[in-house]
Coordinates of N, CA, C and O in Angstrom, one line a residue:
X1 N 73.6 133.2 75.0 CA 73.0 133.1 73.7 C 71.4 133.3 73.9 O 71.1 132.7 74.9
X2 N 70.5 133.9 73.3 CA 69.7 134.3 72.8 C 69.0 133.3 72.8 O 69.1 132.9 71.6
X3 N 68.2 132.5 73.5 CA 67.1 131.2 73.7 C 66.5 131.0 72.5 O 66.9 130.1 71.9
X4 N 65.8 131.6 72.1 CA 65.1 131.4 70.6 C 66.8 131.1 69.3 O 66.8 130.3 68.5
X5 N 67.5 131.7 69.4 CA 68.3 131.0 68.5 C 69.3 129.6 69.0 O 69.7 128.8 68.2
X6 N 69.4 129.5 70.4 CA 69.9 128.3 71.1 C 68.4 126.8 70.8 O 68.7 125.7 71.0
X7 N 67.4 127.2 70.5 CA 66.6 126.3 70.3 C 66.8 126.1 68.9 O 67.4 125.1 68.5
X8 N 66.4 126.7 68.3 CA 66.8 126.8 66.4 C 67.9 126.0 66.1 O 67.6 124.9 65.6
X9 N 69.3 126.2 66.4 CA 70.6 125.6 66.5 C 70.3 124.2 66.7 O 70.1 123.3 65.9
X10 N 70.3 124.2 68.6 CA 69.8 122.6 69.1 C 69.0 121.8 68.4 O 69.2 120.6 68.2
X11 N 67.7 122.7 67.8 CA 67.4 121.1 66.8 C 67.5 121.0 65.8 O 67.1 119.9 65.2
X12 N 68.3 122.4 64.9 CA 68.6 122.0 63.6 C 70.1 121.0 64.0 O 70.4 120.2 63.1
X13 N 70.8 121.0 65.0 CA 72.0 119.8 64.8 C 71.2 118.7 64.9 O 71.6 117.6 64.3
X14 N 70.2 118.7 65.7 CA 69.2 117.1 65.9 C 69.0 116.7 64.7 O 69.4 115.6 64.4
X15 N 68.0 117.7 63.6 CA 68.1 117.4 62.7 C 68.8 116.7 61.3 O 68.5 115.9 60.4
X16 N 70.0 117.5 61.5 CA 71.1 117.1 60.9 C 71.8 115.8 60.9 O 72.0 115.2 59.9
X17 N 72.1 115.3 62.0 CA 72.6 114.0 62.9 C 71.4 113.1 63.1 O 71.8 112.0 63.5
X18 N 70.4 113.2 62.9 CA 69.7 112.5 63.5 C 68.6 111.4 62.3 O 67.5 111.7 61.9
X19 N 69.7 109.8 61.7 CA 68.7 108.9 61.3 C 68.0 108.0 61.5 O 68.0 107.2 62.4
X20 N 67.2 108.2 60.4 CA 66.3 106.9 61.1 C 64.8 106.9 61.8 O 64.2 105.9 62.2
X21 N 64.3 108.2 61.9 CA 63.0 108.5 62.1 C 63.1 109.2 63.6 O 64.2 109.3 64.3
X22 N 62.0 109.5 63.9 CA 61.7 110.1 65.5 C 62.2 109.1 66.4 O 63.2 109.6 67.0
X23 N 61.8 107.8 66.8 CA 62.5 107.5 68.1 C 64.2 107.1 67.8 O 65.0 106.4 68.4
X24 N 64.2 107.6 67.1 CA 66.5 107.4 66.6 C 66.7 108.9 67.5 O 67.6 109.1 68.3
X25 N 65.9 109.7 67.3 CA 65.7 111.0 67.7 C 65.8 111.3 69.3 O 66.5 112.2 69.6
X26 N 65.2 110.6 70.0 CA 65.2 110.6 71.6 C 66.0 110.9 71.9 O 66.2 112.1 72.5
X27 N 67.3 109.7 71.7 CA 68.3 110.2 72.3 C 69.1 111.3 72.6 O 69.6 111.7 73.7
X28 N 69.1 111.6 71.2 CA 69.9 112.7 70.8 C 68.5 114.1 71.6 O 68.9 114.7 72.6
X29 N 67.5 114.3 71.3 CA 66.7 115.1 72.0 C 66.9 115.0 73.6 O 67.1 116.1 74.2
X30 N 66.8 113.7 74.2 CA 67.2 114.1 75.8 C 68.4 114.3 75.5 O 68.5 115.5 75.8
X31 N 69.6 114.0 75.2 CA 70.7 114.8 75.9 C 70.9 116.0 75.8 O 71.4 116.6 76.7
X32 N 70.4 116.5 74.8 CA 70.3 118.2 74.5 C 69.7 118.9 75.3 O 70.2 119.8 75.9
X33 N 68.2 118.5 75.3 CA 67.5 119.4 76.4 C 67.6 119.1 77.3 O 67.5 120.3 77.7
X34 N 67.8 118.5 78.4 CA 68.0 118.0 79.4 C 69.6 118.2 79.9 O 70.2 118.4 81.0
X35 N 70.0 118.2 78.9 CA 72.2 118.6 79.9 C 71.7 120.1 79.8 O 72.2 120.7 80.8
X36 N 70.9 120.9 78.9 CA 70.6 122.4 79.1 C 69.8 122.8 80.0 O 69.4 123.9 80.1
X37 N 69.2 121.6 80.8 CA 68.2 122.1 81.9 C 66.6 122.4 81.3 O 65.7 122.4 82.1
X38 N 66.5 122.6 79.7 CA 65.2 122.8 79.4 C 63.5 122.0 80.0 O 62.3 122.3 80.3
X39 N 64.2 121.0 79.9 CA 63.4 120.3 80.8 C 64.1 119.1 81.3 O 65.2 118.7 81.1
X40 N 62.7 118.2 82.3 CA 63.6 116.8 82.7 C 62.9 116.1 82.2 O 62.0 116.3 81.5
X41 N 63.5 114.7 82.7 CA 63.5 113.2 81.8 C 62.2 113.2 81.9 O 61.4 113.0 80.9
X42 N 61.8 113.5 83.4 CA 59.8 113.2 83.5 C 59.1 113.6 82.4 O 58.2 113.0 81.9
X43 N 59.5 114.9 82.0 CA 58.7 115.7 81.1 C 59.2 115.0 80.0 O 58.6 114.1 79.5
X44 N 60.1 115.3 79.7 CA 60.5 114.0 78.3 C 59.6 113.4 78.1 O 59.0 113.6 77.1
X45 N 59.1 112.1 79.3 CA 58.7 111.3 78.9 C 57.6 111.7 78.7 O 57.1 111.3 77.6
X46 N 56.8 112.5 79.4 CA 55.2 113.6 79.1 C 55.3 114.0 77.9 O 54.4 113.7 77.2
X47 N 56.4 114.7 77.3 CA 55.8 115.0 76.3 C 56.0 114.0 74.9 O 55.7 114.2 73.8
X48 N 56.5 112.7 75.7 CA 57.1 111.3 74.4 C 55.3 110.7 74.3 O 55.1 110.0 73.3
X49 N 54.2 110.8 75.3 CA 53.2 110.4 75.6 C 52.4 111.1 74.8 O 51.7 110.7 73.9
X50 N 52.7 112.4 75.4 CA 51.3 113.2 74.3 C 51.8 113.2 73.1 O 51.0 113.2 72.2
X51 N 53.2 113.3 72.6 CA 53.2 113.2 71.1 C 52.6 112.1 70.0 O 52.1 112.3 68.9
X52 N 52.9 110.8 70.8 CA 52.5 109.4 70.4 C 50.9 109.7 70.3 O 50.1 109.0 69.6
X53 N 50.5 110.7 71.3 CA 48.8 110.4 71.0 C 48.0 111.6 70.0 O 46.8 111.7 69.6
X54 N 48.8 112.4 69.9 CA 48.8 113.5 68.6 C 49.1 112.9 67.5 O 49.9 112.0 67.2
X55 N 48.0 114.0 66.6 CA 48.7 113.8 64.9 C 49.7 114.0 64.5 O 50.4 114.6 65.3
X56 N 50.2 113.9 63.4 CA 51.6 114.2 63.3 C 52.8 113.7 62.9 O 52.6 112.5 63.1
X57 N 53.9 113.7 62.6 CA 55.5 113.5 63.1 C 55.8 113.5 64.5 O 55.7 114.6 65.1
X58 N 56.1 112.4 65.1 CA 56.3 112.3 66.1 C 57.5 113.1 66.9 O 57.3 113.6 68.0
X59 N 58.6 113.3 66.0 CA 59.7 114.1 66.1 C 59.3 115.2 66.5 O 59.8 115.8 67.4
X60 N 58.3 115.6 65.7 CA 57.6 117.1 65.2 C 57.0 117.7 66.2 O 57.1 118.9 66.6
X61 N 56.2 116.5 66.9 CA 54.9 116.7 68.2 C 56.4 117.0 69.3 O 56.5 118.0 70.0
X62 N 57.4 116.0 69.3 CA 58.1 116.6 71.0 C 58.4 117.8 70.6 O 58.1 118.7 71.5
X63 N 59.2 118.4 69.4 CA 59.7 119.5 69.3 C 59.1 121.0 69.9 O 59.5 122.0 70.6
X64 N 57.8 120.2 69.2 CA 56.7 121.4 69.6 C 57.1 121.3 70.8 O 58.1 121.9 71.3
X65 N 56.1 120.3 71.5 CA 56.3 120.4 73.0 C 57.4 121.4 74.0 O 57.1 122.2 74.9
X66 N 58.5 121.2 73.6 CA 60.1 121.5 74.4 C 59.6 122.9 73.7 O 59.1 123.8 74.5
X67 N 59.6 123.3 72.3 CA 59.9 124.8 71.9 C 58.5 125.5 72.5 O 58.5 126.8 72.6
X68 N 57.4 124.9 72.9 CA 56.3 125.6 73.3 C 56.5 126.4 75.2 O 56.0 127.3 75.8
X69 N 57.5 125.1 75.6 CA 57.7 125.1 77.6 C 58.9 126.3 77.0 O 58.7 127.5 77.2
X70 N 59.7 125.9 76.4 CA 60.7 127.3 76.2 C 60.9 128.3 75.8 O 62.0 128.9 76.0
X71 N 59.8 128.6 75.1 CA 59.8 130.2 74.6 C 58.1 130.2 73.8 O 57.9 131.3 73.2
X72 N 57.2 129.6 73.9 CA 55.7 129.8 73.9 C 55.7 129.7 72.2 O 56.4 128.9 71.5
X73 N 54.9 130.6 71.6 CA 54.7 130.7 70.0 C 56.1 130.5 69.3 O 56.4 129.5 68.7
X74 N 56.6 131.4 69.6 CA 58.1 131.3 68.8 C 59.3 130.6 68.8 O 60.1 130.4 67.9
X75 N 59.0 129.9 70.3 CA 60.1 128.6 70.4 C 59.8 127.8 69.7 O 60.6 127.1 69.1
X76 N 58.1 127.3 69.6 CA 57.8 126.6 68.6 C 58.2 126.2 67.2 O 58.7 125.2 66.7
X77 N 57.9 127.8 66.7 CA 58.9 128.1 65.4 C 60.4 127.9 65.1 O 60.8 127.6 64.0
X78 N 61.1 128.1 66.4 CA 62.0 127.5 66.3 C 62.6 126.4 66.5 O 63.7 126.1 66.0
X79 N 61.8 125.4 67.2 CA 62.7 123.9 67.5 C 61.8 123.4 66.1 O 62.5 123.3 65.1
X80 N 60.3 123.1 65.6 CA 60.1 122.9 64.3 C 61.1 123.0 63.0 O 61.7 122.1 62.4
X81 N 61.1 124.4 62.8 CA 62.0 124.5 62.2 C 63.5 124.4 61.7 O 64.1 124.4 60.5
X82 N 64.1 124.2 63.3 CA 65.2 123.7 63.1 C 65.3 122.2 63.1 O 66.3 121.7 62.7
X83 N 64.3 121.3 63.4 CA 64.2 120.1 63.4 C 64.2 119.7 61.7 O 65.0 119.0 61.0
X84 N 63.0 120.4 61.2 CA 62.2 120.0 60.0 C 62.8 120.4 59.0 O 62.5 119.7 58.0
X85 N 64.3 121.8 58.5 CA 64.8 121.8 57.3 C 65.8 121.0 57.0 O 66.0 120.9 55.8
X86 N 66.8 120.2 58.1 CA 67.7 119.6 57.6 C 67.3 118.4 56.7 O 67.5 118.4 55.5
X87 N 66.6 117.5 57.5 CA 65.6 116.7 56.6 C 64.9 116.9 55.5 O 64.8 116.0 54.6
X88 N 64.4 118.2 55.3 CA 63.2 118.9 54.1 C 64.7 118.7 52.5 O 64.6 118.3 51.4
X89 N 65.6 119.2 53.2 CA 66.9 119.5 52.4 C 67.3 118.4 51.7 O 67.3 118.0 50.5
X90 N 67.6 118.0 52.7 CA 68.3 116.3 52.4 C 67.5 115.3 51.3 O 68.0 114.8 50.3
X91 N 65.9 115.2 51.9 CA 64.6 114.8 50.8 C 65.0 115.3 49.2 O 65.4 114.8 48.2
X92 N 64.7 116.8 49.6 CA 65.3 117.0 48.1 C 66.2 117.2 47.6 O 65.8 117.7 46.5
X93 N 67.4 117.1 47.7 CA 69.0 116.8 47.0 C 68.4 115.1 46.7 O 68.6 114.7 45.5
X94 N 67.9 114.3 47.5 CA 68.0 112.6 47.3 C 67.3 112.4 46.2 O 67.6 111.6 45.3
X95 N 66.1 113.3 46.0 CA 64.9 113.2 45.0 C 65.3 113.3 44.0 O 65.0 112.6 43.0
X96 N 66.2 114.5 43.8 CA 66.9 115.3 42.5 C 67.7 114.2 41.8 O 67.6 114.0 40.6
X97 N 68.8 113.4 42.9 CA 69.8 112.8 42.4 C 69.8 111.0 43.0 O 70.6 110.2 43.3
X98 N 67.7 111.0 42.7 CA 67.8 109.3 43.6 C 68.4 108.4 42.8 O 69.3 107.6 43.1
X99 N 67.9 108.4 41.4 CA 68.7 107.3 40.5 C 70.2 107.1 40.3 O 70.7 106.1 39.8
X100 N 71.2 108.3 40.9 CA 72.5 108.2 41.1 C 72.7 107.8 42.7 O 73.7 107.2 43.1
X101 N 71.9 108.1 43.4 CA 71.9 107.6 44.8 C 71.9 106.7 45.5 O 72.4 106.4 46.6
X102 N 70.7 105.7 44.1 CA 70.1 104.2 45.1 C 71.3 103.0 43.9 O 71.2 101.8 44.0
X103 N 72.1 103.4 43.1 CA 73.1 102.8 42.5 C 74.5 103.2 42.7 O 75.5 102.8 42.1
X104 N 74.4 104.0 43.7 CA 75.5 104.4 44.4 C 76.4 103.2 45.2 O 75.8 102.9 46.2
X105 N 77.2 102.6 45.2 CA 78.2 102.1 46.0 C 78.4 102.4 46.7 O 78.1 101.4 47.5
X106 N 78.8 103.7 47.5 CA 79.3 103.6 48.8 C 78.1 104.4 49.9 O 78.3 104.4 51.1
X107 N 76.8 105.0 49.1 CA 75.8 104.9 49.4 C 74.9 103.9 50.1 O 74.3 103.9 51.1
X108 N 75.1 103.0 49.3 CA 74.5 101.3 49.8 C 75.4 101.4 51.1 O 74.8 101.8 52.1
X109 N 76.5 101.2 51.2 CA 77.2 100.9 51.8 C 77.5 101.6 52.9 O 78.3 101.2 53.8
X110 N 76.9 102.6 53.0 CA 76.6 104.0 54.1 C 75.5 103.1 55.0 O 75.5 102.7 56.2
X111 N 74.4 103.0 53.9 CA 73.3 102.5 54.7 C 72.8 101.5 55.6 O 72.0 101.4 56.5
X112 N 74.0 100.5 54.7 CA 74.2 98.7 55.4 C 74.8 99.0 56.9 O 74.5 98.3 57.8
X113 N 75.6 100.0 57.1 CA 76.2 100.6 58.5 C 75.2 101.7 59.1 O 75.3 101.8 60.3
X114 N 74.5 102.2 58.5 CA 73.6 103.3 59.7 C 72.5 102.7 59.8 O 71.8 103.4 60.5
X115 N 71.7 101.1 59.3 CA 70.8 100.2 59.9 C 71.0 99.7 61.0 O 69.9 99.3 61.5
X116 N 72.1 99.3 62.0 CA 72.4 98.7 62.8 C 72.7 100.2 63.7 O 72.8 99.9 64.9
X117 N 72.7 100.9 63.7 CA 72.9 102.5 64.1 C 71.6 102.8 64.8 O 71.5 103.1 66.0
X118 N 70.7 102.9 63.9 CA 69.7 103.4 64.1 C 68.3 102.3 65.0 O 67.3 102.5 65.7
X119 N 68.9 101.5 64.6 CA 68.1 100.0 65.7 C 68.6 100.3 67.1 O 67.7 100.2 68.0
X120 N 69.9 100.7 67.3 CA 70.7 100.5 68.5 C 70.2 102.0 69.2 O 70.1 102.1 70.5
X121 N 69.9 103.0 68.6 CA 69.2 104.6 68.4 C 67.9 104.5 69.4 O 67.8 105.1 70.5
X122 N 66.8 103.3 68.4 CA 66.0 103.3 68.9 C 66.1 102.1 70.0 O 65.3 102.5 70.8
X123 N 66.5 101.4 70.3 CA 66.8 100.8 71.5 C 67.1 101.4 72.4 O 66.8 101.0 73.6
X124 N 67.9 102.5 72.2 CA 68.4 103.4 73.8 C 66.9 104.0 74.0 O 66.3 103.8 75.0
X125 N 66.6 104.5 73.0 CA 64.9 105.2 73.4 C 63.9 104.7 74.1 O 63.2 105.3 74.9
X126 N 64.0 103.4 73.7 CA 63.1 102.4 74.6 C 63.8 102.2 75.8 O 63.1 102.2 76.8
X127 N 64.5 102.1 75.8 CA 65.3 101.7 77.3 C 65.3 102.7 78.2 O 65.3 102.3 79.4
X128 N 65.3 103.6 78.0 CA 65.3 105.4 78.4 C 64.0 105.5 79.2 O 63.8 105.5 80.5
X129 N 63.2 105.5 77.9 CA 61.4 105.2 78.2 C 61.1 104.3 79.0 O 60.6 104.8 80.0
X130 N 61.3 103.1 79.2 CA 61.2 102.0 79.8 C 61.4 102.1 81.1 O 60.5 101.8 81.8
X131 N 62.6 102.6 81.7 CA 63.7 103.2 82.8 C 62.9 104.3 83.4 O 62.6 104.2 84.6
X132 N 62.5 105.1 82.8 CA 62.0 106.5 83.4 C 60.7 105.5 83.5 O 60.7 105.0 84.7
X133 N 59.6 105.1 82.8 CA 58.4 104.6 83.4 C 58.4 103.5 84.7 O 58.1 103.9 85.8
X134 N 58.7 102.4 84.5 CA 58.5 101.7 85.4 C 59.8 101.6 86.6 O 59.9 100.6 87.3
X135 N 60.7 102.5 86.7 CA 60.9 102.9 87.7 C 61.2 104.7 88.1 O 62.3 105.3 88.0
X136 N 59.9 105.4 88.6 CA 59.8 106.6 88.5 C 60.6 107.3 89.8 O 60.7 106.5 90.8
X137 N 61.0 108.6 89.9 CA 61.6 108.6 91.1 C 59.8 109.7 91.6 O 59.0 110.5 91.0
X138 N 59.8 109.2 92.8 CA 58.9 110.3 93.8 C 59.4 111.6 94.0 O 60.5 112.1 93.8
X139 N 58.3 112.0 94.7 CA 58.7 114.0 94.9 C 59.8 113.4 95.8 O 61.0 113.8 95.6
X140 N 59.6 112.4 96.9 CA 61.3 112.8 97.7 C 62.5 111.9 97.2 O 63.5 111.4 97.8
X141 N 62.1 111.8 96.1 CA 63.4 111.4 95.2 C 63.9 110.1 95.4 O 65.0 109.6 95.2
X142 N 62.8 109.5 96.0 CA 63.0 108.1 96.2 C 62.8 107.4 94.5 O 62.3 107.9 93.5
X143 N 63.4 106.2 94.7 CA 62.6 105.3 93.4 C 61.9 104.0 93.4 O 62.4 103.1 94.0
X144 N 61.3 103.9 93.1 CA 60.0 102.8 93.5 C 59.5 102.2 92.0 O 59.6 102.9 91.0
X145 N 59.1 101.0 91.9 CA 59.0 100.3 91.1 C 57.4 100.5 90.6 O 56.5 100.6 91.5
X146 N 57.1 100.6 89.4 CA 55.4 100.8 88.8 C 55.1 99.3 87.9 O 55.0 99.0 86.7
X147 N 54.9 98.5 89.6 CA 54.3 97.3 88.8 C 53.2 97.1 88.3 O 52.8 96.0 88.0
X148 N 52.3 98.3 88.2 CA 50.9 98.0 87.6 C 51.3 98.8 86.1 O 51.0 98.3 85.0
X149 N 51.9 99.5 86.2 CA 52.3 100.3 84.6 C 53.1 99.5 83.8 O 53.0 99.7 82.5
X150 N 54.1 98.2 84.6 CA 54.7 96.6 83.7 C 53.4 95.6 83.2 O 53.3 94.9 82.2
X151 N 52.5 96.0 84.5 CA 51.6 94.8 84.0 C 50.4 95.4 83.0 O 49.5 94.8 82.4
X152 N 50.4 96.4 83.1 CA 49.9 97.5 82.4 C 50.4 97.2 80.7 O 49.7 96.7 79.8
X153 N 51.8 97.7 80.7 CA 52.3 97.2 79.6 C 52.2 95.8 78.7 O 51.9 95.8 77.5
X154 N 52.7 94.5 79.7 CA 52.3 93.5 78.8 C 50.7 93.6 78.9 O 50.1 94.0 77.8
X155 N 50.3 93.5 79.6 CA 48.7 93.8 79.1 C 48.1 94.0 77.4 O 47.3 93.4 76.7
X156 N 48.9 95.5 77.1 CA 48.8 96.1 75.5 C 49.8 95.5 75.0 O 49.3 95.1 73.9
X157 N 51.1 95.0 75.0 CA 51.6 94.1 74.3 C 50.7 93.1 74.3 O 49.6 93.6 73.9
X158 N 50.6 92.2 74.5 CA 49.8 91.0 74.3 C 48.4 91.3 73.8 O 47.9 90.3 73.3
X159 N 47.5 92.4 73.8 CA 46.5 92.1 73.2 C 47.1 93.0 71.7 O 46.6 92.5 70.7
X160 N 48.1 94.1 71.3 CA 48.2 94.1 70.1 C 49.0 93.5 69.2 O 49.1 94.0 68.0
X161 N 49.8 92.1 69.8 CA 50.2 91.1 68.9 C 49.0 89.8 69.2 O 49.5 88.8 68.7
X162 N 47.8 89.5 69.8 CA 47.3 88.9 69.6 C 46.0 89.1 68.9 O 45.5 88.1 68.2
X163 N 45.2 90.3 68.8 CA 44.3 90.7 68.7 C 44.7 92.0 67.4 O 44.6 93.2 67.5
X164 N 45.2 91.1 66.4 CA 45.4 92.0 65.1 C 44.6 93.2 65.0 O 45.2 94.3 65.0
X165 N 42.9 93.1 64.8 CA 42.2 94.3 64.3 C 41.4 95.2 65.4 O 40.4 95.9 65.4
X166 N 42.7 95.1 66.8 CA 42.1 96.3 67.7 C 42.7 97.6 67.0 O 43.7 97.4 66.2
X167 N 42.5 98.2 67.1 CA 43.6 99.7 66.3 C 44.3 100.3 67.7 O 44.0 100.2 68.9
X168 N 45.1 100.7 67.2 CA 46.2 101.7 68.3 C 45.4 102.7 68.8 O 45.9 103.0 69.9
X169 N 44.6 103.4 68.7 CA 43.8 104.7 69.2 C 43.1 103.9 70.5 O 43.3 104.3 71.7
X170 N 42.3 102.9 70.1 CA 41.5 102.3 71.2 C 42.1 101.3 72.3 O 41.6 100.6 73.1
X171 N 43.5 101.5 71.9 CA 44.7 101.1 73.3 C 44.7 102.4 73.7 O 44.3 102.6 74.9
X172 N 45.1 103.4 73.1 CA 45.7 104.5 73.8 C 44.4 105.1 74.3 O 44.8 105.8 75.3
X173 N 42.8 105.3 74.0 CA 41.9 105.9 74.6 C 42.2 105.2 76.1 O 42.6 105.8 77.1
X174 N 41.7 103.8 75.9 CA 41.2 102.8 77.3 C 43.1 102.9 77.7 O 43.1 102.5 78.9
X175 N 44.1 103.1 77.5 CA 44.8 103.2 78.9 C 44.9 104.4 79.7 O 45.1 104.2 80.9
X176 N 44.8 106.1 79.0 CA 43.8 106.4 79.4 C 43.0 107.0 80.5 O 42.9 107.7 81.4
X177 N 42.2 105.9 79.6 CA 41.1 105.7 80.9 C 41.5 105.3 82.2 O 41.2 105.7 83.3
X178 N 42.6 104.1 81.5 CA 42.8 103.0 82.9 C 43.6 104.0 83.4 O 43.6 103.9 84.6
X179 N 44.2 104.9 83.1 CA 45.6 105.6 84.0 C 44.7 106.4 85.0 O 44.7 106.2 86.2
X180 N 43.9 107.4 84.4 CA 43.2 108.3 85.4 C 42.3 107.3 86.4 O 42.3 107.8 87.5
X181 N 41.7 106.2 86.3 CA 41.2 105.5 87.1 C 41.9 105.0 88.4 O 41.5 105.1 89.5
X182 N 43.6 104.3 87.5 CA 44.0 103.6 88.6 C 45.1 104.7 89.4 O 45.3 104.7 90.6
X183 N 45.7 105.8 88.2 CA 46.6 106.3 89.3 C 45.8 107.7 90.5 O 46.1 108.1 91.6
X184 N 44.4 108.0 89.4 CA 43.9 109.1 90.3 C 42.8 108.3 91.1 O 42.5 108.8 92.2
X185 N 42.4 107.7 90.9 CA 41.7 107.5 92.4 C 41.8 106.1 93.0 O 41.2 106.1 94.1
X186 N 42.5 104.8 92.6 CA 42.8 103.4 93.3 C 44.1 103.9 93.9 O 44.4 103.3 95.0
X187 N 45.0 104.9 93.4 CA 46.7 104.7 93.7 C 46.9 106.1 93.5 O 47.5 106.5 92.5
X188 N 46.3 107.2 94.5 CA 46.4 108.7 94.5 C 47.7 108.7 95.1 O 48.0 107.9 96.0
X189 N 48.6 110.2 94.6 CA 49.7 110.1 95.1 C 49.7 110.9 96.1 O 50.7 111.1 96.8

């Protein structure tokens, strides 16, 4: 099949299947690209990094990413795209017919079932993330533990549930910083 339409396809089903926002999305995004070889988990997680620090839909930013390594301008166009109409569609059939929608019965009742769906969605994502960071495999495929990237982590947990008016930008500048400091020159590989 024709890579530019195998991307298009791949994430318009992502899009289709996929509630609950961007990280409900992961999942279903690594198994796809990743059982097809397009990229690996590492890069996943590279590109789950730079999307979170881009503007944007977060969905939107990996898409890019994968459609830009796989086919440059036009893969773009395609995994975007196929990500972004299912959704665009759906918004508006819901808009058209919300006042029969949100008094809907078995609508409610759709929903009361795809909230515990989509928690459990985003829980594999973190776990995924979690899994791939703090235990990374090395070039000889060893796997080794990144106990400064756990202590790393609670680190920003703890100061952004204790320290309400730091903003998220100035975690994500200063770690950063701290990454290029400690992995490139304290912990060079």
């Amino acid at each position: 099949m024709n890579i530019y339409l195998d991307l298009f396809l791949s994430f318009l089903k992502i899009g289709v299947f996929t509630i609950g926002g961007g990280y409900a999305m992961i999942p279903i995004i690594s198994d796809t690209t990743v059982s097809k070889g397009w990229i690996t988990p590492e890069m996943l997680i590279d590109f789950i990094a730079i999307a979170e620090s881009t503007p944007g839909p977060f969905a939107i930013n990996v898409s890019t990413f994968i459609g830009y390594d796989m086919g440059g301008l036009f893969g773009v166009f395609c995994t975007t795209m196929g990500l972004f109409l299912p959704p665009f569609l759906i918004i508006l059939v819901v808009a058209y017919f919300a006042d029969r929608f949100m008094k809907n019965r078995y609508v409610n009742d759709a929903f009361s079932g795809l909230r515990p769906a989509v928690v459990g969605l985003i829980g594999s994502a973190f776990l995924s993330i979690a899994v791939a960071t703090f235990l990374p495999t090395g070039d000889n495929g060893a796997i080794t533990f990144n106990w400064f990237g756990l202590i790393w982590a609670v680190i920003c947990f703890v100061v952004m549930r204790r320290f309400k008016k730091i903003h998220p930008i100035l975690i994500i500048i200063v770690s950063a910083g701290v990454g290029i400091l400690f992995y490139g020159f304290i912990l060079p590989s």
